């Protein structure tokens, strides 16, 4: 026990790593410096890693959050000892998206005293409160977001509503309010004066050449003494329309009580030459024998440098016209867009003119924008006994003419949608419904054109069709992307006058291709020639057509000249025509013209801008269910 030996044991603690801070919350692009401490080693360096790899971290431990954080998430930052890679420490980074504010509705149009409730939603914050403000401070807004327009609005103004988050002072959202003066009613008379105020029937205007706002109405006194010179090109005032989907109306005090009678010269009865105008309740007769005689109703730019758009003819009567009944045209390089010819009568057009006219014609439109949806809309009209003795092969009931701009070298092809719907075209010298020249022009794209629910009968009866190889009831001529369905075409005549065809077809297609379709129609012909195709090798009629089905109209006969006095509207005046051309064949039910119904439907082909234009009721079925 007196003998022993000793040894020294050195106890060394393991390498350890600590990291500060342990947790941190960052927003997008924010930074945080992390400090790693290595104990029990002379080598104090560490390596840095991120999981997941969102953002970045430097060799010195400076973390930078991503520039954009779309959702809340956690990133783990880890410092690992270089001396002992089994030793590390971690910290948690909470990435939070920025506070954001959304505001509904985004835009609204109001008049005096009207109110609008705005709703603000704050995201990425537990505090939903916002502060409301106006720029400029016109009107007032409550702490709950209820805006009240001022009691008086002198002119069109724009106010911005701003909702700013209380939680994040820089987070805000904006909405736009357009303030319009209250719609104003003015008055017009053939004995009025443009120096009058126009604000009462005792102080009426003589012409519509006054500055107005969309929604305003000029009420015309009942009279048969109106002069076409007061409604000629250049006689239409500027209409301010911030919404871009309405018109100012020139409205007769009662249907068919305001008449323009042109007996000489070359004036149109009424030529709208400015944007955002609607005409309703008028009758124009143009018995001029002047070779340059005009149309009854037309819309054409006043200048070759200024296009016009948003023009409506609704519930009018074109009663004998040297050129066209109702329509639009161009002035060299300027044209018309957003044309609606709805619920009118076109009778006796093309009586005497060196030009080519039809009952209803849209010629070489020019686009004002590229918005989707229907721009050109011809619906609910009655076109009959229109002719053209000058050998143009015109005198059609309804025609979309030269949408490809091929007749005017300076124009490009029109590529917006056009619809011909729910019309009755009978006993016209030319074709009942015709689409022509929509395949060439100056561009590779062409207008989509739809013709549905139209009724045609006894057309192509004009002697001037001599030598015309392309007559018929319903015709596609040199057109692409054109679709006809749910129509009735009944050829009452055995053949076209002097035509190269021996029979008169219900549906004729000339120089079309496979981009056009004719399907789900009723076609009948007295000569059993239900369809004809010329120079259209890639085109074929759809197998679903009901060719050879006689619609057996109740009493198909050429209508008498329109006499609409003591009636309430064009459909009311044409009630007998509607009844006479109702098919009794059960197979034809649901095809051709359909009586408008008062209940709105959801119709993607209906031009949605008309939903705001206060159309006369009963002319068409409104396709505005979503409104």
PDB file of C-alpha atoms in Angstrom, residues 82-363:
ATOM      1  CA  UNK A  82     -16.776  23.640 -39.213  1.00  0.00           C
ATOM      2  CA  UNK A  83     -14.736  22.036 -36.410  1.00  0.00           C
ATOM      3  CA  UNK A  84     -17.447  19.447 -35.707  1.00  0.00           C
ATOM      4  CA  UNK A  85     -20.091  19.254 -38.486  1.00  0.00           C
ATOM      5  CA  UNK A  86     -22.267  17.166 -36.160  1.00  0.00           C
ATOM      6  CA  UNK A  87     -22.820  20.240 -34.036  1.00  0.00           C
ATOM      7  CA  UNK A  88     -25.254  22.997 -35.146  1.00  0.00           C
ATOM      8  CA  UNK A  89     -27.899  25.414 -33.938  1.00  0.00           C
ATOM      9  CA  UNK A  90     -31.070  26.663 -35.644  1.00  0.00           C
ATOM     10  CA  UNK A  91     -33.369  29.686 -35.571  1.00  0.00           C
ATOM     11  CA  UNK A  92     -36.858  30.177 -37.004  1.00  0.00           C
ATOM     12  CA  UNK A  93     -37.706  33.011 -39.406  1.00  0.00           C
ATOM     13  CA  UNK A  94     -41.400  33.744 -39.899  1.00  0.00           C
ATOM     14  CA  UNK A  95     -41.956  35.321 -43.307  1.00  0.00           C
ATOM     15  CA  UNK A  96     -45.141  37.362 -43.470  1.00  0.00           C
ATOM     16  CA  UNK A  97     -46.704  38.809 -46.652  1.00  0.00           C
ATOM     17  CA  UNK A  98     -47.347  42.535 -46.577  1.00  0.00           C
ATOM     18  CA  UNK A  99     -50.642  43.944 -45.446  1.00  0.00           C
ATOM     19  CA  UNK A 100     -52.842  44.541 -48.493  1.00  0.00           C
ATOM     20  CA  UNK A 101     -56.185  46.171 -49.067  1.00  0.00           C
ATOM     21  CA  UNK A 102     -58.742  45.324 -51.767  1.00  0.00           C
ATOM     22  CA  UNK A 103     -61.692  47.552 -52.531  1.00  0.00           C
ATOM     23  CA  UNK A 104     -65.007  46.819 -54.251  1.00  0.00           C
ATOM     24  CA  UNK A 105     -66.514  47.993 -56.480  1.00  0.00           C
ATOM     25  CA  UNK A 106     -63.534  49.270 -58.459  1.00  0.00           C
ATOM     26  CA  UNK A 107     -65.540  51.754 -60.548  1.00  0.00           C
ATOM     27  CA  UNK A 108     -68.986  53.285 -60.252  1.00  0.00           C
ATOM     28  CA  UNK A 109     -70.948  56.066 -61.928  1.00  0.00           C
ATOM     29  CA  UNK A 110     -73.252  58.231 -59.816  1.00  0.00           C
ATOM     30  CA  UNK A 111     -75.439  61.289 -60.150  1.00  0.00           C
ATOM     31  CA  UNK A 112     -76.389  63.878 -57.525  1.00  0.00           C
ATOM     32  CA  UNK A 113     -77.292  62.505 -54.062  1.00  0.00           C
ATOM     33  CA  UNK A 114     -76.755  58.906 -55.109  1.00  0.00           C
ATOM     34  CA  UNK A 115     -74.896  56.642 -52.698  1.00  0.00           C
ATOM     35  CA  UNK A 116     -72.527  53.726 -53.079  1.00  0.00           C
ATOM     36  CA  UNK A 117     -71.322  51.369 -50.356  1.00  0.00           C
ATOM     37  CA  UNK A 118     -67.664  50.400 -50.701  1.00  0.00           C
ATOM     38  CA  UNK A 119     -66.213  47.323 -49.052  1.00  0.00           C
ATOM     39  CA  UNK A 120     -62.552  47.114 -48.002  1.00  0.00           C
ATOM     40  CA  UNK A 121     -60.861  43.806 -47.192  1.00  0.00           C
ATOM     41  CA  UNK A 122     -57.554  43.842 -45.315  1.00  0.00           C
ATOM     42  CA  UNK A 123     -55.348  40.794 -45.855  1.00  0.00           C
ATOM     43  CA  UNK A 124     -52.347  39.606 -43.784  1.00  0.00           C
ATOM     44  CA  UNK A 125     -53.325  41.488 -40.683  1.00  0.00           C
ATOM     45  CA  UNK A 126     -55.462  40.743 -37.653  1.00  0.00           C
ATOM     46  CA  UNK A 127     -56.674  44.335 -37.757  1.00  0.00           C
ATOM     47  CA  UNK A 128     -59.346  44.793 -40.498  1.00  0.00           C
ATOM     48  CA  UNK A 129     -59.817  48.527 -39.923  1.00  0.00           C
ATOM     49  CA  UNK A 130     -59.239  51.087 -42.682  1.00  0.00           C
ATOM     50  CA  UNK A 131     -59.327  54.857 -42.903  1.00  0.00           C
ATOM     51  CA  UNK A 132     -61.429  56.283 -45.768  1.00  0.00           C
ATOM     52  CA  UNK A 133     -60.480  59.370 -47.760  1.00  0.00           C
ATOM     53  CA  UNK A 134     -61.473  61.118 -51.022  1.00  0.00           C
ATOM     54  CA  UNK A 135     -59.357  62.788 -53.676  1.00  0.00           C
ATOM     55  CA  UNK A 136     -60.555  65.411 -54.401  1.00  0.00           C
ATOM     56  CA  UNK A 137     -62.871  65.867 -51.427  1.00  0.00           C
ATOM     57  CA  UNK A 138     -66.121  65.968 -53.417  1.00  0.00           C
ATOM     58  CA  UNK A 139     -69.073  64.354 -51.688  1.00  0.00           C
ATOM     59  CA  UNK A 140     -68.601  62.489 -48.427  1.00  0.00           C
ATOM     60  CA  UNK A 141     -67.734  59.028 -47.184  1.00  0.00           C
ATOM     61  CA  UNK A 142     -68.631  57.507 -43.815  1.00  0.00           C
ATOM     62  CA  UNK A 143     -66.402  55.447 -41.530  1.00  0.00           C
ATOM     63  CA  UNK A 144     -68.263  52.390 -42.856  1.00  0.00           C
ATOM     64  CA  UNK A 145     -67.381  53.210 -46.496  1.00  0.00           C
ATOM     65  CA  UNK A 146     -70.731  54.654 -47.637  1.00  0.00           C
ATOM     66  CA  UNK A 147     -70.106  57.339 -50.249  1.00  0.00           C
ATOM     67  CA  UNK A 148     -72.715  60.061 -50.880  1.00  0.00           C
ATOM     68  CA  UNK A 149     -72.513  62.146 -54.052  1.00  0.00           C
ATOM     69  CA  UNK A 150     -72.899  65.919 -53.740  1.00  0.00           C
ATOM     70  CA  UNK A 151     -76.284  67.567 -54.107  1.00  0.00           C
ATOM     71  CA  UNK A 152     -75.252  69.355 -57.304  1.00  0.00           C
ATOM     72  CA  UNK A 153     -72.878  68.230 -60.045  1.00  0.00           C
ATOM     73  CA  UNK A 154     -72.020  70.905 -62.584  1.00  0.00           C
ATOM     74  CA  UNK A 155     -70.144  68.665 -65.001  1.00  0.00           C
ATOM     75  CA  UNK A 156     -68.540  65.257 -65.289  1.00  0.00           C
ATOM     76  CA  UNK A 157     -66.039  64.773 -62.460  1.00  0.00           C
ATOM     77  CA  UNK A 158     -63.891  61.927 -61.161  1.00  0.00           C
ATOM     78  CA  UNK A 159     -63.371  61.197 -57.470  1.00  0.00           C
ATOM     79  CA  UNK A 160     -60.929  58.618 -56.093  1.00  0.00           C
ATOM     80  CA  UNK A 161     -61.956  56.671 -52.985  1.00  0.00           C
ATOM     81  CA  UNK A 162     -58.935  55.582 -50.914  1.00  0.00           C
ATOM     82  CA  UNK A 163     -59.022  52.904 -48.204  1.00  0.00           C
ATOM     83  CA  UNK A 164     -55.834  52.865 -46.082  1.00  0.00           C
ATOM     84  CA  UNK A 165     -55.055  50.048 -43.657  1.00  0.00           C
ATOM     85  CA  UNK A 166     -54.715  51.018 -40.010  1.00  0.00           C
ATOM     86  CA  UNK A 167     -52.354  48.078 -39.438  1.00  0.00           C
ATOM     87  CA  UNK A 168     -50.017  49.023 -42.285  1.00  0.00           C
ATOM     88  CA  UNK A 169     -50.142  52.715 -43.077  1.00  0.00           C
ATOM     89  CA  UNK A 170     -48.704  52.321 -46.572  1.00  0.00           C
ATOM     90  CA  UNK A 171     -51.217  49.632 -47.599  1.00  0.00           C
ATOM     91  CA  UNK A 172     -54.162  51.092 -49.477  1.00  0.00           C
ATOM     92  CA  UNK A 173     -56.538  50.494 -52.349  1.00  0.00           C
ATOM     93  CA  UNK A 174     -58.362  52.882 -54.665  1.00  0.00           C
ATOM     94  CA  UNK A 175     -61.670  52.992 -56.498  1.00  0.00           C
ATOM     95  CA  UNK A 176     -62.953  55.484 -59.053  1.00  0.00           C
ATOM     96  CA  UNK A 177     -66.275  57.306 -58.922  1.00  0.00           C
ATOM     97  CA  UNK A 178     -67.494  59.123 -62.020  1.00  0.00           C
ATOM     98  CA  UNK A 179     -69.942  61.862 -61.103  1.00  0.00           C
ATOM     99  CA  UNK A 180     -72.414  62.792 -63.814  1.00  0.00           C
ATOM    100  CA  UNK A 181     -74.851  65.661 -63.919  1.00  0.00           C
ATOM    101  CA  UNK A 182     -78.400  64.403 -63.473  1.00  0.00           C
ATOM    102  CA  UNK A 183     -79.940  63.256 -66.752  1.00  0.00           C
ATOM    103  CA  UNK A 184     -81.672  66.215 -68.306  1.00  0.00           C
ATOM    104  CA  UNK A 185     -84.727  66.318 -70.534  1.00  0.00           C
ATOM    105  CA  UNK A 186     -84.674  68.829 -73.367  1.00  0.00           C
ATOM    106  CA  UNK A 187     -87.282  69.652 -76.002  1.00  0.00           C
ATOM    107  CA  UNK A 188     -87.259  70.038 -79.767  1.00  0.00           C
ATOM    108  CA  UNK A 189     -89.763  71.298 -82.327  1.00  0.00           C
ATOM    109  CA  UNK A 190     -89.811  72.202 -86.047  1.00  0.00           C
ATOM    110  CA  UNK A 191     -90.648  75.746 -84.911  1.00  0.00           C
ATOM    111  CA  UNK A 192     -87.949  75.864 -82.218  1.00  0.00           C
ATOM    112  CA  UNK A 193     -84.694  77.795 -82.115  1.00  0.00           C
ATOM    113  CA  UNK A 194     -81.223  76.716 -81.125  1.00  0.00           C
ATOM    114  CA  UNK A 195     -80.880  79.951 -79.191  1.00  0.00           C
ATOM    115  CA  UNK A 196     -83.615  78.733 -76.814  1.00  0.00           C
ATOM    116  CA  UNK A 197     -82.750  76.996 -73.571  1.00  0.00           C
ATOM    117  CA  UNK A 198     -84.356  73.748 -74.709  1.00  0.00           C
ATOM    118  CA  UNK A 199     -85.395  73.115 -71.100  1.00  0.00           C
ATOM    119  CA  UNK A 200     -89.149  73.346 -71.682  1.00  0.00           C
ATOM    120  CA  UNK A 201     -91.659  72.663 -74.426  1.00  0.00           C
ATOM    121  CA  UNK A 202     -92.175  76.425 -74.680  1.00  0.00           C
ATOM    122  CA  UNK A 203     -88.429  76.955 -75.322  1.00  0.00           C
ATOM    123  CA  UNK A 204     -87.581  74.079 -77.700  1.00  0.00           C
ATOM    124  CA  UNK A 205     -84.509  73.633 -79.851  1.00  0.00           C
ATOM    125  CA  UNK A 206     -84.631  73.314 -83.617  1.00  0.00           C
ATOM    126  CA  UNK A 207     -81.787  70.772 -84.025  1.00  0.00           C
ATOM    127  CA  UNK A 208     -79.903  68.254 -81.852  1.00  0.00           C
ATOM    128  CA  UNK A 209     -76.691  70.265 -82.318  1.00  0.00           C
ATOM    129  CA  UNK A 210     -76.091  70.816 -78.584  1.00  0.00           C
ATOM    130  CA  UNK A 211     -73.626  69.442 -76.030  1.00  0.00           C
ATOM    131  CA  UNK A 212     -75.246  66.676 -73.962  1.00  0.00           C
ATOM    132  CA  UNK A 213     -74.379  63.820 -71.636  1.00  0.00           C
ATOM    133  CA  UNK A 214     -75.228  60.157 -72.032  1.00  0.00           C
ATOM    134  CA  UNK A 215     -78.647  59.539 -70.521  1.00  0.00           C
ATOM    135  CA  UNK A 216     -79.986  62.935 -71.566  1.00  0.00           C
ATOM    136  CA  UNK A 217     -83.149  62.905 -73.672  1.00  0.00           C
ATOM    137  CA  UNK A 218     -84.373  65.356 -76.288  1.00  0.00           C
ATOM    138  CA  UNK A 219     -88.151  64.971 -76.563  1.00  0.00           C
ATOM    139  CA  UNK A 220     -89.403  65.989 -79.994  1.00  0.00           C
ATOM    140  CA  UNK A 221     -92.901  67.404 -80.328  1.00  0.00           C
ATOM    141  CA  UNK A 222     -95.357  65.527 -82.532  1.00  0.00           C
ATOM    142  CA  UNK A 223     -95.262  67.065 -86.008  1.00  0.00           C
ATOM    143  CA  UNK A 224     -95.194  66.174 -89.701  1.00  0.00           C
ATOM    144  CA  UNK A 225     -93.184  69.300 -90.548  1.00  0.00           C
ATOM    145  CA  UNK A 226     -89.645  68.378 -89.557  1.00  0.00           C
ATOM    146  CA  UNK A 227     -86.939  69.235 -92.099  1.00  0.00           C
ATOM    147  CA  UNK A 228     -84.128  66.875 -93.045  1.00  0.00           C
ATOM    148  CA  UNK A 229     -81.708  69.828 -93.109  1.00  0.00           C
ATOM    149  CA  UNK A 230     -82.004  70.082 -89.322  1.00  0.00           C
ATOM    150  CA  UNK A 231     -80.779  66.491 -88.891  1.00  0.00           C
ATOM    151  CA  UNK A 232     -78.104  66.451 -91.582  1.00  0.00           C
ATOM    152  CA  UNK A 233     -74.429  65.674 -91.106  1.00  0.00           C
ATOM    153  CA  UNK A 234     -72.883  68.207 -88.744  1.00  0.00           C
ATOM    154  CA  UNK A 235     -76.182  68.897 -86.967  1.00  0.00           C
ATOM    155  CA  UNK A 236     -75.448  66.602 -84.026  1.00  0.00           C
ATOM    156  CA  UNK A 237     -73.846  67.878 -80.835  1.00  0.00           C
ATOM    157  CA  UNK A 238     -71.034  66.341 -78.821  1.00  0.00           C
ATOM    158  CA  UNK A 239     -72.241  63.815 -76.255  1.00  0.00           C
ATOM    159  CA  UNK A 240     -69.980  63.244 -73.247  1.00  0.00           C
ATOM    160  CA  UNK A 241     -70.171  59.644 -72.121  1.00  0.00           C
ATOM    161  CA  UNK A 242     -67.619  58.689 -69.488  1.00  0.00           C
ATOM    162  CA  UNK A 243     -69.161  55.231 -69.071  1.00  0.00           C
ATOM    163  CA  UNK A 244     -68.754  54.538 -72.799  1.00  0.00           C
ATOM    164  CA  UNK A 245     -71.871  52.363 -72.912  1.00  0.00           C
ATOM    165  CA  UNK A 246     -74.855  54.692 -73.251  1.00  0.00           C
ATOM    166  CA  UNK A 247     -76.353  57.310 -75.580  1.00  0.00           C
ATOM    167  CA  UNK A 248     -78.260  60.568 -75.527  1.00  0.00           C
ATOM    168  CA  UNK A 249     -81.679  59.985 -77.088  1.00  0.00           C
ATOM    169  CA  UNK A 250     -83.510  61.999 -79.711  1.00  0.00           C
ATOM    170  CA  UNK A 251     -86.962  60.632 -78.925  1.00  0.00           C
ATOM    171  CA  UNK A 252     -90.342  61.428 -80.406  1.00  0.00           C
ATOM    172  CA  UNK A 253     -92.895  62.289 -77.751  1.00  0.00           C
ATOM    173  CA  UNK A 254     -94.935  59.306 -78.968  1.00  0.00           C
ATOM    174  CA  UNK A 255     -94.207  56.543 -81.446  1.00  0.00           C
ATOM    175  CA  UNK A 256     -94.503  57.500 -85.133  1.00  0.00           C
ATOM    176  CA  UNK A 257     -95.719  61.023 -84.361  1.00  0.00           C
ATOM    177  CA  UNK A 258     -92.545  62.804 -85.559  1.00  0.00           C
ATOM    178  CA  UNK A 259     -92.180  62.697 -89.348  1.00  0.00           C
ATOM    179  CA  UNK A 260     -89.596  63.905 -91.811  1.00  0.00           C
ATOM    180  CA  UNK A 261     -90.664  64.035 -95.446  1.00  0.00           C
ATOM    181  CA  UNK A 262     -87.999  64.582 -98.083  1.00  0.00           C
ATOM    182  CA  UNK A 263     -89.441  65.344-101.510  1.00  0.00           C
ATOM    183  CA  UNK A 264     -86.408  66.570-103.450  1.00  0.00           C
ATOM    184  CA  UNK A 265     -82.635  66.770-103.385  1.00  0.00           C
ATOM    185  CA  UNK A 266     -80.058  64.312-102.148  1.00  0.00           C
ATOM    186  CA  UNK A 267     -80.283  64.646 -98.352  1.00  0.00           C
ATOM    187  CA  UNK A 268     -80.758  61.712 -96.036  1.00  0.00           C
ATOM    188  CA  UNK A 269     -83.860  62.128 -93.928  1.00  0.00           C
ATOM    189  CA  UNK A 270     -81.742  61.827 -90.784  1.00  0.00           C
ATOM    190  CA  UNK A 271     -77.961  61.389 -90.783  1.00  0.00           C
ATOM    191  CA  UNK A 272     -76.317  60.938 -87.382  1.00  0.00           C
ATOM    192  CA  UNK A 273     -72.728  62.172 -87.605  1.00  0.00           C
ATOM    193  CA  UNK A 274     -71.515  62.085 -83.986  1.00  0.00           C
ATOM    194  CA  UNK A 275     -70.946  59.420 -81.322  1.00  0.00           C
ATOM    195  CA  UNK A 276     -73.269  58.347 -78.483  1.00  0.00           C
ATOM    196  CA  UNK A 277     -76.600  59.167 -80.142  1.00  0.00           C
ATOM    197  CA  UNK A 278     -79.828  57.182 -80.238  1.00  0.00           C
ATOM    198  CA  UNK A 279     -82.933  57.893 -82.323  1.00  0.00           C
ATOM    199  CA  UNK A 280     -86.314  56.407 -81.486  1.00  0.00           C
ATOM    200  CA  UNK A 281     -89.941  56.782 -82.508  1.00  0.00           C
ATOM    201  CA  UNK A 282     -89.430  58.664 -85.807  1.00  0.00           C
ATOM    202  CA  UNK A 283     -90.718  58.088 -89.335  1.00  0.00           C
ATOM    203  CA  UNK A 284     -88.841  59.231 -92.446  1.00  0.00           C
ATOM    204  CA  UNK A 285     -90.254  59.220 -95.972  1.00  0.00           C
ATOM    205  CA  UNK A 286     -87.965  60.165 -98.810  1.00  0.00           C
ATOM    206  CA  UNK A 287     -89.741  60.402-102.156  1.00  0.00           C
ATOM    207  CA  UNK A 288     -87.027  62.415-103.897  1.00  0.00           C
ATOM    208  CA  UNK A 289     -86.425  61.338-107.490  1.00  0.00           C
ATOM    209  CA  UNK A 290     -83.021  62.995-107.556  1.00  0.00           C
ATOM    210  CA  UNK A 291     -80.468  60.424-108.836  1.00  0.00           C
ATOM    211  CA  UNK A 292     -78.345  61.168-105.788  1.00  0.00           C
ATOM    212  CA  UNK A 293     -81.281  60.771-103.418  1.00  0.00           C
ATOM    213  CA  UNK A 294     -80.349  59.701 -99.910  1.00  0.00           C
ATOM    214  CA  UNK A 295     -81.349  57.196 -97.268  1.00  0.00           C
ATOM    215  CA  UNK A 296     -84.053  57.538 -94.657  1.00  0.00           C
ATOM    216  CA  UNK A 297     -81.872  56.923 -91.558  1.00  0.00           C
ATOM    217  CA  UNK A 298     -78.089  56.729 -91.745  1.00  0.00           C
ATOM    218  CA  UNK A 299     -75.033  57.224 -89.597  1.00  0.00           C
ATOM    219  CA  UNK A 300     -71.805  58.365 -91.228  1.00  0.00           C
ATOM    220  CA  UNK A 301     -68.836  60.366 -89.889  1.00  0.00           C
ATOM    221  CA  UNK A 302     -68.892  64.068 -90.710  1.00  0.00           C
ATOM    222  CA  UNK A 303     -65.144  64.044 -91.330  1.00  0.00           C
ATOM    223  CA  UNK A 304     -62.827  61.550 -93.063  1.00  0.00           C
ATOM    224  CA  UNK A 305     -60.465  61.843 -90.102  1.00  0.00           C
ATOM    225  CA  UNK A 306     -62.863  61.150 -87.209  1.00  0.00           C
ATOM    226  CA  UNK A 307     -64.545  57.804 -86.553  1.00  0.00           C
ATOM    227  CA  UNK A 308     -67.836  57.695 -84.685  1.00  0.00           C
ATOM    228  CA  UNK A 309     -69.336  54.975 -82.523  1.00  0.00           C
ATOM    229  CA  UNK A 310     -72.279  53.981 -80.307  1.00  0.00           C
ATOM    230  CA  UNK A 311     -75.226  54.906 -82.509  1.00  0.00           C
ATOM    231  CA  UNK A 312     -78.685  53.366 -82.078  1.00  0.00           C
ATOM    232  CA  UNK A 313     -81.726  53.424 -84.361  1.00  0.00           C
ATOM    233  CA  UNK A 314     -84.615  51.907 -82.393  1.00  0.00           C
ATOM    234  CA  UNK A 315     -88.363  51.790 -82.998  1.00  0.00           C
ATOM    235  CA  UNK A 316     -88.343  53.880 -86.187  1.00  0.00           C
ATOM    236  CA  UNK A 317     -90.056  53.623 -89.575  1.00  0.00           C
ATOM    237  CA  UNK A 318     -88.155  54.068 -92.846  1.00  0.00           C
ATOM    238  CA  UNK A 319     -91.037  54.461 -95.285  1.00  0.00           C
ATOM    239  CA  UNK A 320     -89.801  54.650 -98.913  1.00  0.00           C
ATOM    240  CA  UNK A 321     -86.225  55.813 -99.480  1.00  0.00           C
ATOM    241  CA  UNK A 322     -84.247  56.453-102.698  1.00  0.00           C
ATOM    242  CA  UNK A 323     -81.145  54.733-101.306  1.00  0.00           C
ATOM    243  CA  UNK A 324     -81.195  52.769 -98.031  1.00  0.00           C
ATOM    244  CA  UNK A 325     -83.741  52.402 -95.280  1.00  0.00           C
ATOM    245  CA  UNK A 326     -81.461  52.335 -92.231  1.00  0.00           C
ATOM    246  CA  UNK A 327     -77.741  51.847 -92.101  1.00  0.00           C
ATOM    247  CA  UNK A 328     -74.194  53.016 -91.584  1.00  0.00           C
ATOM    248  CA  UNK A 329     -71.390  53.904 -93.952  1.00  0.00           C
ATOM    249  CA  UNK A 330     -67.956  55.447 -94.148  1.00  0.00           C
ATOM    250  CA  UNK A 331     -66.443  58.763 -95.163  1.00  0.00           C
ATOM    251  CA  UNK A 332     -63.302  57.740 -97.045  1.00  0.00           C
ATOM    252  CA  UNK A 333     -61.122  56.502 -94.147  1.00  0.00           C
ATOM    253  CA  UNK A 334     -63.503  57.149 -91.247  1.00  0.00           C
ATOM    254  CA  UNK A 335     -66.305  54.768 -90.334  1.00  0.00           C
ATOM    255  CA  UNK A 336     -68.739  53.713 -87.645  1.00  0.00           C
ATOM    256  CA  UNK A 337     -68.458  51.153 -84.839  1.00  0.00           C
ATOM    257  CA  UNK A 338     -70.941  49.948 -82.206  1.00  0.00           C
ATOM    258  CA  UNK A 339     -74.007  50.289 -84.431  1.00  0.00           C
ATOM    259  CA  UNK A 340     -77.358  48.949 -83.174  1.00  0.00           C
ATOM    260  CA  UNK A 341     -80.376  48.906 -85.523  1.00  0.00           C
ATOM    261  CA  UNK A 342     -83.086  47.468 -83.327  1.00  0.00           C
ATOM    262  CA  UNK A 343     -86.835  47.082 -83.854  1.00  0.00           C
ATOM    263  CA  UNK A 344     -87.301  49.199 -86.986  1.00  0.00           C
ATOM    264  CA  UNK A 345     -89.279  48.975 -90.218  1.00  0.00           C
ATOM    265  CA  UNK A 346     -87.395  49.282 -93.525  1.00  0.00           C
ATOM    266  CA  UNK A 347     -89.883  49.526 -96.375  1.00  0.00           C
ATOM    267  CA  UNK A 348     -89.439  50.550 -99.997  1.00  0.00           C
ATOM    268  CA  UNK A 349     -85.743  51.417 -99.996  1.00  0.00           C
ATOM    269  CA  UNK A 350     -83.771  51.720-103.236  1.00  0.00           C
ATOM    270  CA  UNK A 351     -86.555  53.355-105.228  1.00  0.00           C
ATOM    271  CA  UNK A 352     -84.364  55.638-107.351  1.00  0.00           C
ATOM    272  CA  UNK A 353     -80.629  56.034-106.959  1.00  0.00           C
ATOM    273  CA  UNK A 354     -77.422  55.687-108.905  1.00  0.00           C
ATOM    274  CA  UNK A 355     -75.903  53.985-105.862  1.00  0.00           C
ATOM    275  CA  UNK A 356     -76.663  50.558-104.426  1.00  0.00           C
ATOM    276  CA  UNK A 357     -79.114  50.469-101.530  1.00  0.00           C
ATOM    277  CA  UNK A 358     -80.854  47.951 -99.295  1.00  0.00           C
ATOM    278  CA  UNK A 359     -83.426  47.946 -96.527  1.00  0.00           C
ATOM    279  CA  UNK A 360     -80.861  47.689 -93.714  1.00  0.00           C
ATOM    280  CA  UNK A 361     -77.172  47.915 -94.533  1.00  0.00           C
ATOM    281  CA  UNK A 362     -73.938  48.148 -92.553  1.00  0.00           C
ATOM    282  CA  UNK A 363     -71.119  49.100 -94.929  1.00  0.00           C
TER     283      UNK A 363
END
